[in-house]
Amino acid sequence: KQEVTQIPAALSVPEGENLVLNCSFTDSAIYNLQWFRQDPGKGLTSLLLIQSSQREQTSGRLNASLDKSSGRSTLYIAASQPGDSATYLCAVEEGAQKLVFGQGTRLTINP
Amino acid sequence: KAGVTQTPRYLIKTRGQQVTLSCSPISGHRSVSWYQQTPGQGLQFLFEYFSETQRNKGNFPGRFSGRQFSNSRSEMNVSTLELGDSALYLCASSLDRSSGNTIYFGEGSWLTVV
């Protein structure tokens, strides 16, 4: 059974810092890995999708990497801003839109 | 273009009742999936529909059911509600069933069972 773990569970950093969120998964037989953002009381917003054959994806200040063989992904956020404060969720797709999610990292950026 | 729309946004039900939640996917999207989010269990996959057929199902009891209509709109139903069914129910849509399509989520329906 696929299990996804995100470390740390919560992170608080001052504005302007670069930071890394970690995600690990137990079964490397995945189709892709997606990173989402969730603001309090809201739905999920897709940030980056990495296909299983890819190593990384970039969007603006965000960069996500994928190492399938070791079952790890990282989300790198450059020059953090208070607006980046949210819960970040990592999910692996097992096929046909079935996502297995980690518990998330609650990120707080302090002005 | 409009995003994934879920109704109602908030509802309160009594134990033993049933509830129906509705989801309108992004125009042109044919795959709709449902997730339950609770503080204890996090986000868990309920089921996925494509072309009115349930193609994939998570590990939930039979009280949880759903359907998809010919216009891709979807509904999920929970019968004989239990206190533990209190959760945020999220609907998501994607273009088709191919893996690798970005999945777009709605704002969710907050269900409280009392």
PDB file of C-alpha atoms in Angstrom, chain B:
ATOM      1  CA  LYS B   1     -13.069  29.647 -17.910  1.00  0.00           C
ATOM      2  CA  ALA B   2     -14.939  28.578 -14.789  1.00  0.00           C
ATOM      3  CA  GLY B   3     -13.244  26.225 -12.368  1.00  0.00           C
ATOM      4  CA  VAL B   4     -14.634  23.179 -10.630  1.00  0.00           C
ATOM      5  CA  THR B   5     -17.874  24.139  -8.892  1.00  0.00           C
ATOM      6  CA  GLN B   6     -19.202  22.327  -5.859  1.00  0.00           C
ATOM      7  CA  THR B   7     -22.548  22.770  -4.168  1.00  0.00           C
ATOM      8  CA  PRO B   8     -23.555  23.198  -1.460  1.00  0.00           C
ATOM      9  CA  ARG B   9     -20.521  24.743   0.184  1.00  0.00           C
ATOM     10  CA  TYR B  10     -21.681  24.131   3.731  1.00  0.00           C
ATOM     11  CA  LEU B  11     -24.272  21.846   5.206  1.00  0.00           C
ATOM     12  CA  ILE B  12     -25.263  20.337   8.519  1.00  0.00           C
ATOM     13  CA  LYS B  13     -26.974  16.966   8.733  1.00  0.00           C
ATOM     14  CA  THR B  14     -28.177  14.704  11.512  1.00  0.00           C
ATOM     15  CA  ARG B  15     -26.880  11.189  12.109  1.00  0.00           C
ATOM     16  CA  GLY B  16     -28.793   8.670  10.063  1.00  0.00           C
ATOM     17  CA  GLN B  17     -29.759  11.107   7.328  1.00  0.00           C
ATOM     18  CA  GLN B  18     -28.377  11.028   3.836  1.00  0.00           C
ATOM     19  CA  VAL B  19     -26.692  13.772   1.825  1.00  0.00           C
ATOM     20  CA  THR B  20     -26.049  14.475  -1.840  1.00  0.00           C
ATOM     21  CA  LEU B  21     -23.196  16.685  -2.984  1.00  0.00           C
ATOM     22  CA  SER B  22     -22.854  18.061  -6.480  1.00  0.00           C
ATOM     23  CA  CYS B  23     -19.853  18.820  -8.664  1.00  0.00           C
ATOM     24  CA  SER B  24     -19.607  20.566 -12.027  1.00  0.00           C
ATOM     25  CA  PRO B  25     -16.208  19.960 -13.654  1.00  0.00           C
ATOM     26  CA  ILE B  26     -14.287  22.394 -15.784  1.00  0.00           C
ATOM     27  CA  SER B  27     -15.836  22.616 -19.232  1.00  0.00           C
ATOM     28  CA  GLY B  28     -14.419  19.897 -21.450  1.00  0.00           C
ATOM     29  CA  HIS B  29     -13.156  17.779 -18.573  1.00  0.00           C
ATOM     30  CA  ARG B  30     -14.525  14.259 -18.585  1.00  0.00           C
ATOM     31  CA  SER B  31     -12.894  12.733 -15.529  1.00  0.00           C
ATOM     32  CA  VAL B  32     -14.273  13.569 -12.102  1.00  0.00           C
ATOM     33  CA  SER B  33     -12.922  12.267  -8.821  1.00  0.00           C
ATOM     34  CA  TRP B  34     -13.946  12.755  -5.201  1.00  0.00           C
ATOM     35  CA  TYR B  35     -11.849  13.012  -2.055  1.00  0.00           C
ATOM     36  CA  GLN B  36     -12.603  13.233   1.648  1.00  0.00           C
ATOM     37  CA  GLN B  37     -10.437  15.432   3.842  1.00  0.00           C
ATOM     38  CA  THR B  38     -10.415  15.124   7.634  1.00  0.00           C
ATOM     39  CA  PRO B  39      -7.905  16.363  10.214  1.00  0.00           C
ATOM     40  CA  GLY B  40      -7.102  12.823  11.290  1.00  0.00           C
ATOM     41  CA  GLN B  41      -6.921  10.944   7.992  1.00  0.00           C
ATOM     42  CA  GLY B  42      -5.972  13.742   5.642  1.00  0.00           C
ATOM     43  CA  LEU B  43      -7.049  13.518   2.025  1.00  0.00           C
ATOM     44  CA  GLN B  44      -8.407  10.156   0.921  1.00  0.00           C
ATOM     45  CA  PHE B  45      -9.581   9.061  -2.501  1.00  0.00           C
ATOM     46  CA  LEU B  46     -13.251   8.090  -2.717  1.00  0.00           C
ATOM     47  CA  PHE B  47     -13.905   7.302  -6.395  1.00  0.00           C
ATOM     48  CA  GLU B  48     -13.367   8.420  -9.962  1.00  0.00           C
ATOM     49  CA  TYR B  49     -15.787   8.614 -12.852  1.00  0.00           C
ATOM     50  CA  PHE B  50     -15.223   8.830 -16.553  1.00  0.00           C
ATOM     51  CA  SER B  51     -17.936   8.775 -19.203  1.00  0.00           C
ATOM     52  CA  GLU B  52     -20.588   8.001 -16.590  1.00  0.00           C
ATOM     53  CA  THR B  53     -18.707   4.908 -15.373  1.00  0.00           C
ATOM     54  CA  GLN B  54     -16.996   4.448 -12.044  1.00  0.00           C
ATOM     55  CA  ARG B  55     -13.475   3.359 -12.924  1.00  0.00           C
ATOM     56  CA  ASN B  56     -11.743   3.452  -9.596  1.00  0.00           C
ATOM     57  CA  LYS B  57     -12.860   3.266  -5.988  1.00  0.00           C
ATOM     58  CA  GLY B  58     -11.132   3.927  -2.700  1.00  0.00           C
ATOM     59  CA  ASN B  59     -11.478   2.053   0.546  1.00  0.00           C
ATOM     60  CA  PHE B  60     -14.779   3.450   1.804  1.00  0.00           C
ATOM     61  CA  PRO B  61     -17.946   1.624   2.860  1.00  0.00           C
ATOM     62  CA  GLY B  62     -20.857   1.151   0.505  1.00  0.00           C
ATOM     63  CA  ARG B  63     -22.690   4.046   2.157  1.00  0.00           C
ATOM     64  CA  PHE B  64     -20.572   6.260  -0.083  1.00  0.00           C
ATOM     65  CA  SER B  65     -21.712   6.237  -3.676  1.00  0.00           C
ATOM     66  CA  GLY B  66     -21.610   8.477  -6.669  1.00  0.00           C
ATOM     67  CA  ARG B  67     -22.599   8.900 -10.254  1.00  0.00           C
ATOM     68  CA  GLN B  68     -21.709  10.920 -13.285  1.00  0.00           C
ATOM     69  CA  PHE B  69     -24.099  12.323 -15.845  1.00  0.00           C
ATOM     70  CA  SER B  70     -23.718  12.602 -19.598  1.00  0.00           C
ATOM     71  CA  ASN B  71     -22.618  16.248 -19.259  1.00  0.00           C
ATOM     72  CA  SER B  72     -19.793  15.085 -16.912  1.00  0.00           C
ATOM     73  CA  ARG B  73     -21.409  16.624 -13.842  1.00  0.00           C
ATOM     74  CA  SER B  74     -21.147  14.343 -10.846  1.00  0.00           C
ATOM     75  CA  GLU B  75     -22.913  13.743  -7.577  1.00  0.00           C
ATOM     76  CA  MET B  76     -21.856  11.812  -4.519  1.00  0.00           C
ATOM     77  CA  ASN B  77     -24.216  10.457  -1.923  1.00  0.00           C
ATOM     78  CA  VAL B  78     -23.600   9.386   1.628  1.00  0.00           C
ATOM     79  CA  SER B  79     -26.386   7.406   3.284  1.00  0.00           C
ATOM     80  CA  THR B  80     -26.964   6.701   6.968  1.00  0.00           C
ATOM     81  CA  LEU B  81     -24.625   9.471   8.025  1.00  0.00           C
ATOM     82  CA  GLU B  82     -22.268   8.932  10.946  1.00  0.00           C
ATOM     83  CA  LEU B  83     -20.479  11.531  13.053  1.00  0.00           C
ATOM     84  CA  GLY B  84     -17.201  10.429  11.474  1.00  0.00           C
ATOM     85  CA  ASP B  85     -18.451  11.465   8.041  1.00  0.00           C
ATOM     86  CA  SER B  86     -17.983  15.103   9.029  1.00  0.00           C
ATOM     87  CA  ALA B  87     -15.356  16.315   6.582  1.00  0.00           C
ATOM     88  CA  LEU B  88     -14.485  18.497   3.648  1.00  0.00           C
ATOM     89  CA  TYR B  89     -15.495  16.705   0.463  1.00  0.00           C
ATOM     90  CA  LEU B  90     -13.465  17.755  -2.543  1.00  0.00           C
ATOM     91  CA  CYS B  91     -14.264  17.178  -6.159  1.00  0.00           C
ATOM     92  CA  ALA B  92     -11.580  17.266  -8.821  1.00  0.00           C
ATOM     93  CA  SER B  93     -11.651  17.164 -12.590  1.00  0.00           C
ATOM     94  CA  SER B  94      -9.177  16.524 -15.357  1.00  0.00           C
ATOM     95  CA  LEU B  95      -9.261  16.432 -19.100  1.00  0.00           C
ATOM     96  CA  ASP B  96      -9.406  12.688 -19.492  1.00  0.00           C
ATOM     97  CA  ARG B  97      -8.252   9.542 -17.787  1.00  0.00           C
ATOM     98  CA  SER B  98      -4.694   9.658 -18.994  1.00  0.00           C
ATOM     99  CA  SER B  99      -2.250   9.901 -16.186  1.00  0.00           C
ATOM    100  CA  GLY B 100      -0.253  13.050 -16.240  1.00  0.00           C
ATOM    101  CA  ASN B 101      -3.072  15.497 -16.691  1.00  0.00           C
ATOM    102  CA  THR B 102      -3.180  18.242 -14.120  1.00  0.00           C
ATOM    103  CA  ILE B 103      -6.001  17.657 -11.681  1.00  0.00           C
ATOM    104  CA  TYR B 104      -8.058  20.694 -10.705  1.00  0.00           C
ATOM    105  CA  PHE B 105      -9.911  20.818  -7.400  1.00  0.00           C
ATOM    106  CA  GLY B 106     -13.048  22.654  -6.360  1.00  0.00           C
ATOM    107  CA  GLU B 107     -13.440  24.621  -3.130  1.00  0.00           C
ATOM    108  CA  GLY B 108     -15.170  21.679  -1.460  1.00  0.00           C
ATOM    109  CA  SER B 109     -18.359  20.991   0.455  1.00  0.00           C
ATOM    110  CA  TRP B 110     -18.092  21.191   4.217  1.00  0.00           C
ATOM    111  CA  LEU B 111     -20.300  18.541   5.807  1.00  0.00           C
ATOM    112  CA  THR B 112     -21.001  18.538   9.523  1.00  0.00           C
ATOM    113  CA  VAL B 113     -22.898  15.600  10.991  1.00  0.00           C
ATOM    114  CA  VAL B 114     -24.484  16.202  14.405  1.00  0.00           C
TER     115      VAL B 114
END
